Every structure is written in structure tokens, then in C-alpha cells.
Amino acid sequence: MAFIVLFFKKKLIKFMKSLLQTSIPWGKIMRAAFCPTLMIFALTNNSYASAKSSITTHVEKAKYEINGKVTDAKGEALPGVSVKIKGTTTATITDVNGNYKLSLANGESVLVFSFIGFETQEIAVNNRETINVKLKDSNNTLDDVVVVAYTTQKRATITGAIEKIDAKVFQDRAITNVGLALQGQTPGLVVTRSSARPGNEGLNFQIRGATSINGGSPLIVIDGVPIVNYLSFQNMNPDDIESISVLKDGSAAIYGSRGANGVILVTTKKGKGKVKIDYSGNMRFTTNGITGYSNSQKEYASLWLQANKEEAIPNWWGWDTQANMEKLASGYEGIYTTRYWGDVFIGDANRIDEMFARRYSYQHNLSISNRSENSGYRLSLGYADNQATLATAYDGQKQYNLRLNYDYKLSNRIKLETGITLINAVTKSPSTGLDSRLFANDMPFFPAKNPYGQWNANFGKVGNRNSVAATTDGGRDNKNSLTGRFDLKATVNLIKDLDFEGLASFQNEQYKQEKYVTPVQLYDWYGNKSTEVLENTVQNAGNPGYTSVADNHFYQYYSGLLRYNKTLNGLHNISAVAGINAEIIKDQSIRASRVVFTNLGVQDLSLADPTTSTNGGGKTQTGLYSYLARINYNYAEKYLVEALGRHDGNARFDKGFKFRDFGSVQLGWVFTKEKFLKNLAPILDFGKIRTSYAVKGNDAGLGNFEYLNLISTGTTVLGSTPGYLPTSFVDNNGIYTNLRTWETVYEKNIGVDLGFLKNRLTTTFDYFIKDNKQMLIKINYPTILGGSAPKTNDGHLNVKGWEATIGWKDHKGDFSYNVSFNISDNRTLLKSMENATSYGAGRNATLVGSPLNSWFLYQTDGYFQSQAEVDAYLAKYTGDAMAKVAKGTAGELRPGDTRRLDINGDGSITANGVKTSDLKFMGDANQHYTFGLNLGGSWKGFDLNAFFQGVGKQMIMRTGNLAYPFATIYTNQPTNYEGKTWTVSNTNAEFPRLTTNQDRAYWNYGNNDFMLQNSRYIRLKSLVIGYTIPQSISKKASLEKLRIYFSGNDLWEATSIKDGFDPEMGEVSQNVGYPFYRTWSMGLNVGL
Amino acid sequence: MKKILYIALIGGLSLGVASCQKDFLNLEPLDKLTDAVYFANPSDFKSYSSGFYTQLLGWQSPYGGNSIYQYMDESTDLSSSNTFSSEVGRGTITISNSDTRWDKSYAFIRTVNILIQKAASYKGNKDDIKQYVSEAYFFRANAYFNLLKFFGGVPIALEPLDLDELKIPRSSRYEVVDQILSDLDNAIANLPTESAIPSTEKGRISKWAAKAFKAKVLLYEATWRKYNGTSTDFEGSAQPASDQTIAFLTESASLAKDVMDNGGYTLWNYNSNTAVANQSSFYLFNLEDAGSNPAGLTKASNNEFILYGVYDLTLRPGGQNISHTAYNLMSPSRKMMDMFLMTDGLPPEKSPLFQGYHHFTDEFKNRDLRLLSYISATPSSVDLTKGGSGYGNRKFGAYNYGSYRNANQESANYPILRLAEVYLIYAEALFEKNGAISDAQLDESINKVRNRAGVARLTNSLATTNGLNILNEIRRERAIELYREGSRFDDLKRWGIAETELNKSVTGEVVGDASYTTSFRTSTGAATSIYNPAVYVWGEELVSTPKGMLKAVVIDSKANRNFTKKNYLWPIPQGQIDLYSGLKQNPGYN
């Protein structure tokens, strides 16, 4: 316990800090450490033969032989089980058939059988010659081996805040996007999406909240190598994933300048066991989820009538008259005569029904794997077609995956591993017609076609929008990302306990986009051409008819690592890794477009008008060169120490500024191993306290070559017959600096891992504080500078948070079940940033002394109930916020309008100000208490798994056209406010009086405290119910395994959102209209 | 053998890693030059200066967004729409934290200063780059002139500034003007004549453009000083070193004369072409390709624009809802309608040809052709039920809108300075300098413009006979000819009459009453079907018309309009003063 107290003592922190002070030349130390080892390596190469012979000599002469077979509880052979003679280093592993053979000194030894996922067993030989062992499934995750940066560790001895996610998470999910599958799976990692459209989900990953106002996302490493792009993670075949580790605290510091936002380490499946062929596949369809925002003509008109009933001078906008509006409200379908638009046909055109319908998707995975004595391989193929619910045109993604992992032992000392991956993701979508055009702009009562079968314009002749027409005929946007990766790794045992590992990885993404837009003519109901061509289908230089893009990203990664593992006296466990890491990425882009394109059924750039050609391109490169090291020491797996660091060099900085040091020091104490705490054992089986301090970097906000003054080129249009002329300019108008560096984040972490009741109940808790003390921010200079100065390292952001998990698993006979829950939260605080000292009404992204995205809103006190109250208010208050609702204005306040409070008591209602406004801080807009809840159980062949994910608190205020009634009068309206607003006969309503005056509508609704709503939700992300045919039956069909299952996504949710939108959509109502959907699928797993 | 292979492989791999870190860290840009090696060839200077052209005012305003409508005389005394920037006409300008016209102007100045700086160290033959250096001087003058018009005297930066050089106090307007004039002199010296600019580069600044621009600056400043004195100077501003008014006017007139005589420009007058049907003043402003007018004339026929922004349907579309805005939102006021001349050269109140207002088409009879080109006289467009002035604008609207050009596609060149204005500058500068102008001088300038408008010559005898003031007639000519081209506010201010002209009610159609029947009111005084008095918030007002005091609909009441001397200039953005308190605010804004 004293240890815990110590943690908070500044002295210890100071000590840890001092270890990491930049004054210690980590780089030099590491180079010094590394260079000799390289020499050793060179020497050992030369004396390879002699070294080999010297190693054989230390194996003692066999005296006693034992053999046997290791199986699991069901009697299935277990290959790869470690069989070790207790108290010695002599060990072997079982072969493909689970057989082992070992030479012993005598028949009195004790054998230790251990294997990941199974309980370790110790068996005394007792002079037997054959010992067959049945290993029990382990309930104890502490035995897990966890992949950490550049090495693996036993979970029990980990000192960092590291989460492990295993393959189960991806099994049977009707999802091919790894990112989506990770939503809610682990505390601290938050995955958000803004759309359900495959390939366009707008996924965002964040570990432990924001790190910087400049953003930054977790570094993703697959099989030890960072990835060339996020797509090669999101679009990888989920079936290929063996495990994922999420490094949250100082454990990520070994990735230096890329570690600040945490690291996600992905390990792929390798070949194991006898030849195995697995097929899994599912068919699915989607149905619309929440569409509560969708209104009808009647509802729209009814809201208007209600609002204008409250107005002294009604405003019917383009509808002109109350009569027209009443006709709308009656549901009359037919011609409406208006002054501005002429004759317009109105009729039922429910956009959801018109545009979205059940679509089918499917995925297939096939894998073959095998391991023999000297080699192992796993080949997997995946194909998926994911379609969203758009019915007017194909909107989805096709995914093709191939992966081959192959390893081969050249000798006892040299092992080669190769990995080949191909991912082809093809996203095809309409070029226009979605987003705000779907729903937020126009009311859904302009039918898509007129009686002549022509595309009908909204608002008769003057309209220029029609989402059905745009998505059907407006052109296509096709994107294709082909990523290939080749890894080659060689591991050489140099001398006892010391291995060298060389790794090279080449990753190449070829991205292609072909986009064409074709003008779509709209017509009015009578067949007359509309004056404007469909929005966004007009072709011009800014919106060319045909665009073709080819990008290429080539990433090379090389590393050389030395690994050292040693156990002294069975008590002192030392392991160390040191090495060099070099990376380079080259990007090239070519784009060409022609303005005038007519779609005649064949789509290619060459078919567009060549006289309107433009093309461009660019290429860039950047590199990293780093020295890294990590040392772990533990005493009897009780006292744990870890230190790691990286001397990181980056091509983005000028000479002399390229290198910077990052690192972490970590301590852990497995207190349940202390003798004096042994008596806790029946209840508390395992207890560990761990702590870390780290210095990590964030590379967000930095571009290539920003330390140089660069010239860019472009074009301008001149000439009596206009044509292009080349132009050039100096980037950022010639303002640059070479005096900046990575953002540096200082992070402290303390965590506790506990296991109770034979480790059936496990919990983990972590608390962290991170400080980005060199956040890149813009300093405001007088604008006569002529441009904005680059960001410099002058800001400070502080983030504090915690994560907790609790899990229970047990079994009773054939019934086994598990429950786990995880939750996390973090709070940001902007400590210093120039220019971020004033706030306005609404959400303020940055304000010193407040969290990021702070809400400052008007505090209100109900609604005026009488004219006398209004008069008194108008007489008493002035101020900038009052300007448009003051006496004599068109927006003059009336009974039923909102009473905003003068909270500073200065007699005026003001929005602008530093400290003297009437705005009240009302929390932030960030996600809080994000959680995941997993319920699983199985009985005989049946299994069930339900996974819920959610957010406990996120305060949002709807923005965009549908923010509140009559935020904008010429758009669709959020009709679900009707009946909830103040009227003479409903003075106790939830919302203020409706008004068609936009200024008053803003006063009544905009940025008022009661409009803030909690976007919290809990959603059944995944439900899997499966049945495995008993092997006794499937064997008859020569199948190892046959399983059928139902799998569903997003089937149910509960949310506090009041205005009918999906809680995952975010707050912008402009995006509404493309429904989030529910997925229903049936699947099959077959094993040969 | 096998062994050696492995060793070689692994050894090679590890050595590859351990080799030189410089291969990974000392990388060079692959697709961009640095400024250290650029600016070595004349073509570099040419490309760089070609980039300046987006600084010109145009449909795609250099100040961002659709701010171009702010430079089309919205909410002046001549227009009735308050849709845009009513704050100016109403005098309700407030101090804002930032102003893109300030920020962008200084960004342009830095861009230009980089070229001037690089030119100074150019190692080659300076003659090869002199045209581009001259363009830089021109664009610097252009940026400072815009700053002068918006803010008065401003800080002067003549080279790219460093972070420690940003605390520069405001120079007086007199110093800024001197700088503009000296930059223009530098520009004029080495710019090519119009005929020397190849057709593929038309739109580049010519010597004549710089001269015409200088004539405009000189007239602007001379009249500003003559009519406003130092009343708009900020506190602590330096005074003019000497009275330069006469010198400015003299030079202005002589520069204008130079352009008139030697520039080779001609007014775009196709009135004789029957297809044009006397509508030159309509088709000039929507001139694109042969489809843009019934006569099949193209941009190439335009020899009137001297300084303009080049636009093109496919390569650089206007990208603004120009026709919609022109036809529906830009409505002329009563004052503008009554300003157009009669064919006899007299204003309507003096001319027997004026037909009055009984029928709404009456006032279009016997008028200046520009009235018919700019304003729609077709009955279908007359409507007093929407709250507008009742008049439909046409200038800048596309021909056959909806079929020839759809919304946002209009791409006529944007006029900044054209020959007609040079004529107007010449006449005004001469008159301001001498207090008189000869008939010959009127004939070689302003009467050319009147000729295209089908209006009789302005002569000293016409003025004397009819009690006209020549200066007023020159100013009237300017108001009519340059209607909606962004001159009106500047003109009212430099003539020192903005307060008096802007603070009157802005009215629309004469609706008359029982004693003066119109298409809008019957002899009983009742409103007809095309007039809905209820939509006019400000009601009707008796206004002075060529037919005496008559009732007209009020579009913006004088109660709303409080333009004062302080509004002659915009306030310095407060954010800039906060960053540097040495920046003094303009008078009246504290």
C-alpha cells in the first residue's frame, strides 16, 4: 500500500521525469547500445558454424525419455503446447498431432504443460514413460500472452494500460469493416461514425479522448508494421485477425512521435494444426432504422398554420396564402398556384419510401491453414458486397481480400516469415443528390416524376433539386483502393538468449477515382423545362463533367531488432529489445478532368470534350529514422519495471531539428504475490497495481517540407477567347518557420487489475492525466503580415480520464456464460491558447479555461405569459442579442416567446463578450461515459451473444436547416415540435411559441439552454444466435464443423434524442435523410 | 551454399537498416521548387504575375463569397433593394472584429511585394521581366486604392514583412495616395500597349489601363479633398504636404485624353445592327459567345473594356446567381428612373417629351436608350404586390435567361474600367479644374456616350437655355452610364453629398391618387389588382417628380436612413487595433 502512496509523491514522479528528461541523450545511449550488437551479429555470422556446435554442447546427454499426447477437453489433439521440465530450461512443443517427446535427467522430474487459452498443468513423471494430458480451458485471461509494442508479454506482468481484443469480436458479425466491429469493444477506444453508407461511414478513432485541437488518430500497426493508410485496417478481412492490442498510456511511447493518440496493434492469424479448410459466409438484408424526422405534407403545413396563427402579420413565404397552406394541410394532391413559382404540383413523395428500400449484401470467407514441424501457412480469401439502403442507384462497397502468412524454419536458429496481403475496396456511389439535398432542404412532397415521366423540379419551373433524379441520372462517383503489402521477416538466434530480427515491409496503395456528372434537365408538372439545371450537375471548371484521379502511396519499412530474454535463478526475468527503425513514404497523385461530358452509356475521360482538359498532380515524400529500446525486468513476476524510449528522427523538420526523444517508465506490483497477502487468496486471486509516466509525440498538424519556402503552380484564365495561363505562387504567401516540432504529450497513468473468485470475476481500472504542453496553435499577428503565420508549439491541452472493465465468466455443466462491461470517460481542459479567450453563443471549439467544444447558452426562464410581462422585459433590457426582437422591430417579442435571463444583471442581454455576456457554460459536446456491454452464453451446440454499445452523455444542439422550427423558412421543417409549443391554450408547453419570423425563432429557440439535448444511447450493436451441429453428425458429411447462425446489427436502441434523429448521426441536420439501417443476416460456418 | 545465402540475406537486410539515416531524413521536395531557385527565368515572373489576376474585382469577388453584390450599388439612392449591405445606405455600419477587405488586401500586397523583392535580385536582363514587375506595381496600387476607399489612410508595407515588423501605424491618406501614384508611374513606364498584348492574354494590364486607372485615382482624390477637406482623417493623421488638387485634376484630364486619343479603344455601339435593336447598353454587359445576343456578337467584339475580369462558361464561370439577382433583386429607385434623360438631351422635368406616369409604360417613352436597356418596360414585370419598387432591372442579366444561360452559369467579363468612364473622367476633371468645359471637349468625351444612348448632345447652350448646371449633367451622366457598376457610393462620398442623397426615402413606382390616376390607382383612389398597399410597410410618400409632387411607394423609409460623415469610411477592424493599439480608429467609430 505504501507503494500507492508513493506514486502520488512528487518525488517519484520527479524521478521518473528525470529519467526522461531530454537532457539524457537516449538516442546516443541507444546507438551506443545498438552498434556493438550489430557488430556481434556480424561476428556471429562469420562464426556461424562454430556457434552452432557450441550450442549443442550445452544440452545435457539424454538419460530418460518420455512421450505422450496432449488434447483438449473434448479429446481434440492440441499442437504447439509447451512441455517444460520444471526448474530447467529444457522444453519442447507438441507436434501437429499433439504428440511430444522429451528427454529427462531422471524419472523424478515434474512436467509443466502450458498453452495459451488453457490452464497450465504440472504433472510429476513418477517414472512413467507415457503421459497423456487433457488440458482444461482456461478461464484466466492472466495467462494470455498479449502483443505489445515490438514484443509480447504475459498479461500478468504488463505494466501499461493495454487492452486486448480477441478474434471472437469479429466472429459471425455481419460487418466487414473492422472499425465498426471495434465500436464499444474496449474502454478508452472510441469509434464513431456519421453515416451508415458502406465506404462512406466517416469513421473516427480516438483513444482516451482528444489529444490536440489539431486532431490526431491512433497509430495502427499490423504485424509489427505501421500501415500505409487507415483503409488497410478498416478494410482488412476481420476473419484474419488473431488479436488486437490497444496501447493507451506510456506503452505507446515507444512509437515516439506517433504515440500520443495511442496505438492499435493488430496481429493476424498464422497457420496452426493440421490442414484445415474453413468457410464462413452470410447473406443479409437491411431495413431502415430511425426515421422519425420524416414528415408529411400535412405535418409540414400544419406546423406553418400553427405558427402563423400566432403572428399578427402572417408570413406564408412562397406559399402566398393561408388558403394554399390549408389545402396542403388537408392533404390535397394537385396543382397549387403561387406567385413566385407559378403552378406547382404537390403530392405525396415520402422520400424515405421513394429512395430507400431493402437491399441485400453478402460476404464469403475461405481459409486454409496448416502447420507442420518446420513451416506453417494460412491462406485466406474474402469477398463481400455491402450495400446501403439506397434504392435509386447502387450505393455500396465491394471488398476483395487475400492474405497469405507463411513461415519456414531454415534451421534451428533461423526462421523466415512472409506475409502477403491484397485488399481491393471498390466504393460506388451516386455523384450527387445525397446529404442536405435529400431532406434538409426541400419538403418531401415534390414527386420525383411528372405525369410525362420527366424528372419533376421542386417548386415547379424554378426548382433545381430532385434527389431521385440526381442519384439516378446525375452521374457516378467510383472509388477504388487497391492495397498490396509484402512483409519479410527473418529471425536469427545469435547466441543463447539473444535473437536478431530483421523485418522489411512494402506497402502500396493505388487509389483511383472516376467521377462523372451529367446534367439533368428538370421539368415542371406540365412538361416545361425548368429554368435551372439540376443542382451540382452543371458542368464547369469547378465541377467538371469527368474527373479521373490516380493516387499512389508507397510505404517502405525496415527494422533491425535485437531481442534478449533471460531468467536468472528462476526469479529475475529480463527481456530487452533494441533496434533501428527506418520508414519512408512516397505519395504521388495524378488527376485529370474535362469539363464537358455527355453520358452516352460509355464512361471514360477520353469521351469528354478534349478542349476543356485540365490535369495536375503532385508527389511528395517523407521519412522517419528512429532508434528504439525497451527493457522489462521483473522479480518473480511480482515487482515489475519497464522502460522504453525512442530517439525519433523525421524528415519533416529542418536539419538540426529532426530528432527528438520520447519514452516511458513504468512500474508494477503484483501485491497478491506477497506472502503477507496470501490469505486473501480465496477471494482475491490476483491483484496488480501499475503506473506509468510517458513523453509521447503527436504528429498531427504538420505537413511535409513546411520548413521550406515552396512554389506552387496553378492556372488563371485570360484571353479574348479565354484560355488557361500558368500561374505560380509561394505557399502560404512566403510565411514559414523551421522552429517548430511535434506536439509533446506528457501522460501519467495508474491502473489496478484484480481477479476474484478463481479469476472468474476480473476488473481493471485506469486513471490517466495527459498534458499536451506543446500544442501547435496559431498566434494572431496583425494581418498586415499578409497571411497567417504557421502554427507554433504554444498551446497546452489537459485531458483527464478513466477506464473501467468488469467481467464475469463461469460455466455450469454444459452451460457456460459470460458478462462483461466496459466504460470510460475523459475530460478536456484547454489550459493555454492565444486568441481563445472569448466565446459566443453556441458551441465554442476552443476557449481557454474550458473543455474543448464548450457550450455557452442563454439561460432561460420559461416563456412570457402576458403582454405586460413582455412590455416590462422590453422596457428593461437592451443589448446586442435583443437588436432584432426589440420594440418596433418585425421580430418584436410577444407572449409565448422565450424569456432569456440577464444573468450578469447589467440590464442588457448580450452574446458577445469575454466575461460579461449573458451566456452560461453548460458543459461540453464531447462524448462521455462511452460503454460496451457483452452478454454471452452457450449450451450444448447453441450459443448466443448480445453486444450493446452506447454513450452515457453527449450534449448536442441540432444545427442546420432542421435545427428548430423556422430556423430557415425556405427549407423543410422539423414538424415533431408541433403540439409541444406555447399557445394561448397551452401555456405550460415544453417549447416556446412558434413563429415564422426567423429573428424571433432564433431568439425563442436558438442557443437557448432548453435546446441542448443529451444524445445518449444504448444500441444493440450485434446479436448472434448460433447452432453448431454436433460433430457426430457433421463428421458423417466429412465436416469438422458445421454451424448456422443468425447475426444482426443495430437491431434495437434506446436514446434520449427528442427530435427524431439517429443518435449516431451527430448534430448536423443537413446529413439527415439517409437512414441508419438495421442489418439482419443468416450465416454459415463450415470446417473441413 | 544455402547458409551463405541466408547470411547474405539477413546481413544485407540489417546493413540496409543500419546504413545512412540521411536516406530517410534528408529528403527533398519532389514536385515543388523552393523560392531559392525559382524566379530565375522571365517565365517564372510571368507565371507569378499571372497569379495576380484573381485580385481584380469580379463575379468571383477577391474578398470571398458573393460579396460582389456589395460592389453593385446595392442600397444606394439609386436602387431600392435592401437585400444586400443595407448597413451602408442606412448608415448603420458597426465596428466588426475583422474585415476580409483589410486582410485580403494586405495578403495581395504581400504577394505582389514578393515579386518586387525577387525582381530586385534578378540576375538576368531586367528588360525581360519589366512587364511583370510593372504588373506588380499596378496590383499594389490597386490594393492600396481599395484600402484607401474603404478605410482612408492605412499602414504601408512595401516589402514582405517579418513577424517583428508588423506594428506599423497608419499613414495618412495623402501618403497612401502618393504611394499609389508612384506605383502607377512605375507600372505605366514599362507596361505594354493594348495592341502589344497577344489575343491569348487579353485581360492583362496594358499601359492604357494603368493610365486610365491613374486618371480615376487622381479624380477621386482631387474631388475628395475638394469637397471633404480633412474631415475624414483619423486623429493624428498627417496633413497634405501641399494642395495637390489642381495638379491632380490636370493630370487626370491629360491621362484620360491620352487613353482616349491613343488607346485605340472604341465604345461598343451596335445600335445600328437591327438585331441589337438599340440595346447596346444591355448586350454589352452580358456579352459572352455568339449565343449571348441576337446579333451573334462575341467577347472579341468588345473594344470598350480597358480593365476587366475575364470569365468563361467552362473555364471560369461567374458562379453567381447573376441573372436571378439582376432581374429580381436589383430594382431601380424612383430617383434613378427620373434621372434618365429624354431624347432631346434634357432631364424629364425640363423636357416636353416626358409622358408622365398615368400608364406604367408612359415614362419609358422618348427616353434615353439606356433606360430601355437597363430597365424592363414590359408589362408582365410590373407588379406592386410583392413589396418591390415595381421596376424590373435588366443590366447584367443574361439574354434568354433560362435557356441560353442557366442560373450560376453567366460568365460575361466583369467591367472594372471602360472607355465610357474615361470619357466621364475627362469631362469631370476638366470641369472641376476650370469650372467650365468647351463644347468641343464635351463632344470628344461625354457626348460620345450620349450618342450611344440616343440622347442629344450636351452643349453649353443647351445648358444655358434650359437652366442646367453642366457639372450636375456630368454627374448625372456618370450615375446613368455607370449604374450598378460600383461607382455610386464612391461618387456620392467624393462629392461630399452622401449624407444628403442617401438619407431620403427610397421610393418606387408613382402610384398617384384619385387626382393622378395610374395603373395602380383608379380615379376613386382605390388600388388596382397589380397594387397591394398592405405589403408596403412604409406606405406611400409624396415625392418630387418631373410631374410635380406625386405619391410613390416607399421601399426604404428615411426613418431608417442615417448616413453620416463617419460612414464615409469603414471602421478599422477592431481585432487589428486590439493587436496593435497604434492603429488609430476612423473618426466617429469610438
mmCIF file of N, CA and C in Angstrom, chain B residues 251-304:
data_model
loop_
_atom_site.group_PDB
_atom_site.id
_atom_site.type_symbol
_atom_site.label_atom_id
_atom_site.label_comp_id
_atom_site.label_asym_id
_atom_site.label_seq_id
_atom_site.Cartn_x
_atom_site.Cartn_y
_atom_site.Cartn_z
ATOM 1 N N GLU B 251 -3.611 66.400 -64.300
ATOM 2 C CA GLU B 251 -3.023 65.153 -64.789
ATOM 3 C C GLU B 251 -4.100 64.130 -65.132
ATOM 4 N N SER B 252 -5.154 64.144 -64.337
ATOM 5 C CA SER B 252 -6.252 63.210 -64.593
ATOM 6 C C SER B 252 -6.807 63.427 -65.990
ATOM 7 N N ALA B 253 -7.076 64.699 -66.314
ATOM 8 C CA ALA B 253 -7.644 65.006 -67.625
ATOM 9 C C ALA B 253 -6.656 64.636 -68.734
ATOM 10 N N SER B 254 -5.388 64.907 -68.496
ATOM 11 C CA SER B 254 -4.444 64.651 -69.592
ATOM 12 C C SER B 254 -4.215 63.149 -69.775
ATOM 13 N N LEU B 255 -4.238 62.384 -68.687
ATOM 14 C CA LEU B 255 -4.124 60.926 -68.822
ATOM 15 C C LEU B 255 -5.340 60.364 -69.551
ATOM 16 N N ALA B 256 -6.523 60.878 -69.172
ATOM 17 C CA ALA B 256 -7.746 60.409 -69.817
ATOM 18 C C ALA B 256 -7.676 60.710 -71.319
ATOM 19 N N LYS B 257 -7.196 61.901 -71.619
ATOM 20 C CA LYS B 257 -7.103 62.316 -73.027
ATOM 21 C C LYS B 257 -6.146 61.395 -73.784
ATOM 22 N N ASP B 258 -5.054 61.063 -73.124
ATOM 23 C CA ASP B 258 -4.068 60.166 -73.729
ATOM 24 C C ASP B 258 -4.716 58.830 -74.095
ATOM 25 N N VAL B 259 -5.480 58.280 -73.147
ATOM 26 C CA VAL B 259 -6.138 56.989 -73.400
ATOM 27 C C VAL B 259 -7.171 57.129 -74.507
ATOM 28 N N MET B 260 -7.931 58.247 -74.461
ATOM 29 C CA MET B 260 -8.967 58.474 -75.473
ATOM 30 C C MET B 260 -8.355 58.563 -76.868
ATOM 31 N N ASP B 261 -7.235 59.282 -76.942
ATOM 32 C CA ASP B 261 -6.641 59.546 -78.254
ATOM 33 C C ASP B 261 -5.778 58.399 -78.773
ATOM 34 N N ASN B 262 -5.059 57.753 -77.847
ATOM 35 C CA ASN B 262 -4.044 56.804 -78.295
ATOM 36 C C ASN B 262 -4.304 55.352 -77.939
ATOM 37 N N GLY B 263 -5.292 55.128 -77.088
ATOM 38 C CA GLY B 263 -5.508 53.749 -76.612
ATOM 39 C C GLY B 263 -6.073 52.823 -77.661
ATOM 40 N N GLY B 264 -6.786 53.412 -78.623
ATOM 41 C CA GLY B 264 -7.372 52.561 -79.654
ATOM 42 C C GLY B 264 -8.671 51.910 -79.226
ATOM 43 N N TYR B 265 -9.244 52.359 -78.112
ATOM 44 C CA TYR B 265 -10.500 51.769 -77.643
ATOM 45 C C TYR B 265 -11.681 52.468 -78.302
ATOM 46 N N THR B 266 -12.765 51.759 -78.463
ATOM 47 C CA THR B 266 -13.982 52.358 -79.002
ATOM 48 C C THR B 266 -15.177 51.885 -78.182
ATOM 49 N N LEU B 267 -16.180 52.748 -78.157
ATOM 50 C CA LEU B 267 -17.402 52.343 -77.453
ATOM 51 C C LEU B 267 -18.037 51.188 -78.202
ATOM 52 N N TRP B 268 -18.621 50.288 -77.449
ATOM 53 C CA TRP B 268 -19.305 49.133 -78.056
ATOM 54 C C TRP B 268 -20.698 49.587 -78.463
ATOM 55 N N ASN B 269 -20.808 50.019 -79.703
ATOM 56 C CA ASN B 269 -22.088 50.572 -80.139
ATOM 57 C C ASN B 269 -22.573 49.811 -81.368
ATOM 58 N N TYR B 270 -23.495 48.904 -81.142
ATOM 59 C CA TYR B 270 -24.072 48.136 -82.239
ATOM 60 C C TYR B 270 -25.536 48.496 -82.432
ATOM 61 N N ASN B 271 -25.873 49.724 -82.059
ATOM 62 C CA ASN B 271 -27.266 50.148 -82.184
ATOM 63 C C ASN B 271 -27.754 50.079 -83.620
ATOM 64 N N SER B 272 -26.813 50.251 -84.554
ATOM 65 C CA SER B 272 -27.227 50.247 -85.950
ATOM 66 C C SER B 272 -27.571 48.831 -86.418
ATOM 67 N N ASN B 273 -27.102 47.850 -85.691
ATOM 68 C CA ASN B 273 -27.419 46.465 -86.035
ATOM 69 C C ASN B 273 -28.865 46.201 -85.628
ATOM 70 N N THR B 274 -29.689 45.835 -86.615
ATOM 71 C CA THR B 274 -31.122 45.734 -86.317
ATOM 72 C C THR B 274 -31.418 44.692 -85.255
ATOM 73 N N ALA B 275 -30.597 43.638 -85.226
ATOM 74 C CA ALA B 275 -30.844 42.608 -84.215
ATOM 75 C C ALA B 275 -30.608 43.144 -82.811
ATOM 76 N N VAL B 276 -29.660 44.071 -82.706
ATOM 77 C CA VAL B 276 -29.368 44.647 -81.390
ATOM 78 C C VAL B 276 -30.498 45.579 -80.953
ATOM 79 N N ALA B 277 -31.161 46.158 -81.918
ATOM 80 C CA ALA B 277 -32.345 46.976 -81.645
ATOM 81 C C ALA B 277 -32.106 48.024 -80.562
ATOM 82 N N ASN B 278 -31.035 48.781 -80.745
ATOM 83 C CA ASN B 278 -30.726 49.890 -79.834
ATOM 84 C C ASN B 278 -30.430 49.468 -78.399
ATOM 85 N N GLN B 279 -30.128 48.179 -78.207
ATOM 86 C CA GLN B 279 -29.928 47.696 -76.840
ATOM 87 C C GLN B 279 -28.439 47.421 -76.552
ATOM 88 N N SER B 280 -27.540 48.238 -77.122
ATOM 89 C CA SER B 280 -26.112 48.047 -76.870
ATOM 90 C C SER B 280 -25.807 48.035 -75.381
ATOM 91 N N SER B 281 -26.480 48.915 -74.649
ATOM 92 C CA SER B 281 -26.187 49.021 -73.221
ATOM 93 C C SER B 281 -26.730 47.843 -72.423
ATOM 94 N N PHE B 282 -27.492 46.981 -73.105
ATOM 95 C CA PHE B 282 -27.911 45.736 -72.451
ATOM 96 C C PHE B 282 -26.930 44.615 -72.805
ATOM 97 N N TYR B 283 -26.656 44.479 -74.095
ATOM 98 C CA TYR B 283 -25.853 43.330 -74.533
ATOM 99 C C TYR B 283 -24.368 43.459 -74.182
ATOM 100 N N LEU B 284 -23.920 44.698 -73.956
ATOM 101 C CA LEU B 284 -22.512 44.859 -73.580
ATOM 102 C C LEU B 284 -22.211 44.142 -72.266
ATOM 103 N N PHE B 285 -23.196 44.100 -71.368
ATOM 104 C CA PHE B 285 -22.923 43.597 -70.021
ATOM 105 C C PHE B 285 -23.253 42.115 -69.837
ATOM 106 N N ASN B 286 -23.761 41.486 -70.893
ATOM 107 C CA ASN B 286 -23.931 40.034 -70.812
ATOM 108 C C ASN B 286 -23.266 39.360 -72.009
ATOM 109 N N LEU B 287 -22.276 40.072 -72.557
ATOM 110 C CA LEU B 287 -21.622 39.607 -73.776
ATOM 111 C C LEU B 287 -20.750 38.377 -73.486
ATOM 112 N N GLU B 288 -21.120 37.258 -74.111
ATOM 113 C CA GLU B 288 -20.270 36.066 -73.997
ATOM 114 C C GLU B 288 -19.995 35.561 -75.404
ATOM 115 N N ASP B 289 -20.474 34.377 -75.747
ATOM 116 C CA ASP B 289 -20.248 33.915 -77.115
ATOM 117 C C ASP B 289 -21.416 34.331 -77.994
ATOM 118 N N ALA B 290 -21.453 33.819 -79.226
ATOM 119 C CA ALA B 290 -22.435 34.288 -80.201
ATOM 120 C C ALA B 290 -23.869 34.087 -79.742
ATOM 121 N N GLY B 291 -24.098 33.186 -78.805
ATOM 122 C CA GLY B 291 -25.463 32.960 -78.332
ATOM 123 C C GLY B 291 -25.938 33.976 -77.331
ATOM 124 N N SER B 292 -25.027 34.876 -76.922
ATOM 125 C CA SER B 292 -25.385 35.776 -75.834
ATOM 126 C C SER B 292 -26.174 36.996 -76.292
ATOM 127 N N ASN B 293 -26.373 37.130 -77.601
ATOM 128 C CA ASN B 293 -27.181 38.229 -78.109
ATOM 129 C C ASN B 293 -27.707 37.848 -79.489
ATOM 130 N N PRO B 294 -28.774 38.500 -79.894
ATOM 131 C CA PRO B 294 -29.401 38.095 -81.164
ATOM 132 C C PRO B 294 -28.533 38.435 -82.377
ATOM 133 N N ALA B 295 -27.495 39.259 -82.186
ATOM 134 C CA ALA B 295 -26.662 39.652 -83.320
ATOM 135 C C ALA B 295 -25.460 38.730 -83.485
ATOM 136 N N GLY B 296 -25.314 37.757 -82.605
ATOM 137 C CA GLY B 296 -24.202 36.820 -82.722
ATOM 138 C C GLY B 296 -22.856 37.439 -82.402
ATOM 139 N N LEU B 297 -22.836 38.496 -81.615
ATOM 140 C CA LEU B 297 -21.573 39.151 -81.260
ATOM 141 C C LEU B 297 -20.913 38.428 -80.099
ATOM 142 N N THR B 298 -19.600 38.426 -80.108
ATOM 143 C CA THR B 298 -18.876 37.730 -79.038
ATOM 144 C C THR B 298 -18.017 38.715 -78.255
ATOM 145 N N LYS B 299 -17.390 38.185 -77.228
ATOM 146 C CA LYS B 299 -16.491 38.996 -76.410
ATOM 147 C C LYS B 299 -15.418 39.675 -77.242
ATOM 148 N N ALA B 300 -15.034 39.029 -78.327
ATOM 149 C CA ALA B 300 -13.967 39.583 -79.153
ATOM 150 C C ALA B 300 -14.362 40.917 -79.770
ATOM 151 N N SER B 301 -15.673 41.173 -79.826
ATOM 152 C CA SER B 301 -16.117 42.449 -80.428
ATOM 153 C C SER B 301 -15.988 43.606 -79.439
ATOM 154 N N ASN B 302 -15.672 43.274 -78.203
ATOM 155 C CA ASN B 302 -15.657 44.307 -77.163
ATOM 156 C C ASN B 302 -14.307 45.015 -77.123
ATOM 157 N N ASN B 303 -14.292 46.256 -77.586
ATOM 158 C CA ASN B 303 -13.071 47.051 -77.556
ATOM 159 C C ASN B 303 -13.258 48.233 -76.615
ATOM 160 N N GLU B 304 -14.213 48.094 -75.712
ATOM 161 C CA GLU B 304 -14.522 49.201 -74.800
ATOM 162 C C GLU B 304 -13.933 48.973 -73.410
#
